[in-house]
Amino acid sequence: MTFSKRIAGVLAILGAIVLSGCVGSGNAISISLGEAINLSQSNSFSKVAIDTGSGTMSMTVEAQTPIPITDSNGTAATASNGSVLTANIDSLNMADLKSLGFVFPVNTSTNAAASNLTSLLIYLGIPALFILMFIFFARRQAAGGDVAGFGRSGAKLLSPDRPKVTFADVAGVEEAKQDLQEVVEFLKDRAKFQAIGATIPKGVLLVGPPGTGKTLLARALAGEAGVPFFSISGSEFVELFVGVGAARVRSLFSEAKKMAPCIIFIDELDAVGRQRAGNIPGSHEEREQTLNQILVEMDGFDPNIGVIVLAATNRVDVLDQALLRPGRFDRRVTLDRPDTNGRIAILKIHSKGKALAKDVDLELIVKQTHGFSGADLAELMNEAAILAVRRNKKIIGMEELADSIDRVLAGPERKSLAIRPRDKELTAYHEAGHALVARNLPNIDPVLKISIVARGSMGGYTRFLEEDRYFITESQFRSTLATFMAGHAAEQMIFNEVSTGPHGDIKQATDIARKMITEYSMSDKLGFRTYGQTTVQGYLGIGPPETKDYSEDTARQIDDEVRVILENAHDTARKILSENRPRLDHLAGILLTKETLEGPELEKAFTEPITEKPAANPADSTGPTGQSQS
Ligand code: ADP
Ligand code: MG
Ligand code: ZN
């Protein structure tokens, strides 16, 4: 009795020590980052700990009298001396937080986990240190002490993760989740499958463009099934000594087998699993050994023991065929960029824990994010939250979301950049040209926003309200090409010369025109066939990207035909612009003063009667340009 009581007492004291190291006394109150910044500016914190792992920051309040605060749900609360507040900081680091205006006290630490450990060591004293060291060495010994323990991820590799994410945290990839549901069932209850003799795939390959949630889905699968998750990434092997990668793969599989049912995840499989091209001597021995070891391990186990190997890649086309053979990664699950509904669902997932204004219309937002991946959408939400903080708001509004779309697309605004008036004017005409031609063509999505504020490497942009489409018709392609050419046509028409600005437009247009002929048979001259076969690029991208399966003569015909298509598109653009010259001047003029046009203002600029003289006159250097610059 007394003995167990004593143990309980010791445990309680230990617990208290650990707790005081973590969060201080009492329950932590969660507050918004904006609130945290405000409080920090009045020096209300004695101590701040940033945990980059969980993306949270905890702050210990120092106050003579209790201070009123608003918690993250918007309800009023009070914080007294010693209370601990936490705020969600996502992926922000200390420097980011400083630039948002957070004032750090002297006692600031940046990884709560590390700081807990230190304080724990101080409390428990030096003997504990020895015990910990002993445990550490014993563990290393247990790991076999072979090369697998070498390098940064040796430890991570041998101790699996238990992901907390589940399928509910992954949205917009319903088919992939359905495909994997069977694997979840299997991991949960193998007996059921074995009873009827059903075989389960050994290897499942997750295929999809970057940021579509492959890694997330793999972790969610483990979380959903409640099994351990062993992971390595192909890119980790690239810089290792020969033999280390293979040894790691070996110990990974042997550890995993001991912990079945479990999942082995090989991320970025293409980094090791590229086709063995054999044309670059020496450079890929390590890769090849690692790849061979993966193949050996995959062949050498029976999936019925409950180990499923998942791998992810965005370049399935470059994978060594040996990996895709039956009994290896023979099951493929494809993840695509999400459609409109998927994007709404993803935004909803990432808005959890963030306060959104009541008028936020996610539907309207996602219509502007055509082609965004899950990762882009996560970034969008995060950017919006940061913008809201920066604007001293407590909730995220429509403006923050809309502005973040631009940031995600093109990088932050470079308002401070000194742009010469003439360049600005050129940009205004260029973008007005795109918008006006699009407006006057059938088949083109409505113009949503025009901006001549420089962002990232772009001088300006015109954005369209894009719809999800399954097919694109030839006339849609032709209208699109004319829209692309319109920037160039406008510059030529107004300034009698062309800048480097339309370079990107023309490159994209050329790619489309070439595809129309070589892939979609949209040219009468070249008939119904495809031209060129895309093959595997050599290792490190060296080697021909495409084999020509047509004659030189045909190549010339294709070039001619591309030129004709582009010239027609340019003619269409020029015709529309010269027929609507007053409107073009009008639009450019408004852009020069307002810089950004959207919504009703944009509609008005397109439709209002033009009565006065053209708003902008490029020949006159004292035009509106001069004033809009500072
Ligand atoms: P990939 O491995 O395909 O490149 P990740 O899984 O690393 O992509 O995705 C990066 C981040 O983007 C995820 O951690 C998550 O926050 C977000 N994300 C991507 N796809 C989705 C999705 N389908 N649903 C929710 N979040 C997503
Ligand atoms: Mg990934
Ligand atoms: Zn352009």
PDB file of N, CA, C and O and ligand atoms in Angstrom, residues 430-431 434 505, ligand 3:
ATOM      1  N   HIS A 430      -0.538  46.092 -72.359  1.00  0.00           N
ATOM      2  CA  HIS A 430      -0.381  44.652 -72.553  1.00  0.00           C
ATOM      3  C   HIS A 430      -1.536  43.890 -71.885  1.00  0.00           C
ATOM      4  O   HIS A 430      -2.223  43.098 -72.521  1.00  0.00           O
ATOM      5  N   GLU A 431      -1.759  44.191 -70.627  1.00  0.00           N
ATOM      6  CA  GLU A 431      -2.810  43.466 -69.895  1.00  0.00           C
ATOM      7  C   GLU A 431      -4.203  43.844 -70.404  1.00  0.00           C
ATOM      8  O   GLU A 431      -5.074  42.995 -70.537  1.00  0.00           O
ATOM      9  N   HIS A 434      -4.887  41.729 -73.418  1.00  0.00           N
ATOM     10  CA  HIS A 434      -5.352  40.374 -73.090  1.00  0.00           C
ATOM     11  C   HIS A 434      -6.840  40.397 -72.730  1.00  0.00           C
ATOM     12  O   HIS A 434      -7.639  39.605 -73.226  1.00  0.00           O
ATOM     13  N   ASP A 505       4.078  34.617 -72.758  1.00  0.00           N
ATOM     14  CA  ASP A 505       2.825  34.371 -73.476  1.00  0.00           C
ATOM     15  C   ASP A 505       3.095  33.601 -74.757  1.00  0.00           C
ATOM     16  O   ASP A 505       2.400  32.652 -75.096  1.00  0.00           O
TER      17      ASP A 505
HETATM   18 ZN    ZN B   3       0.892  38.667 -71.214  1.00  0.00          ZN
END
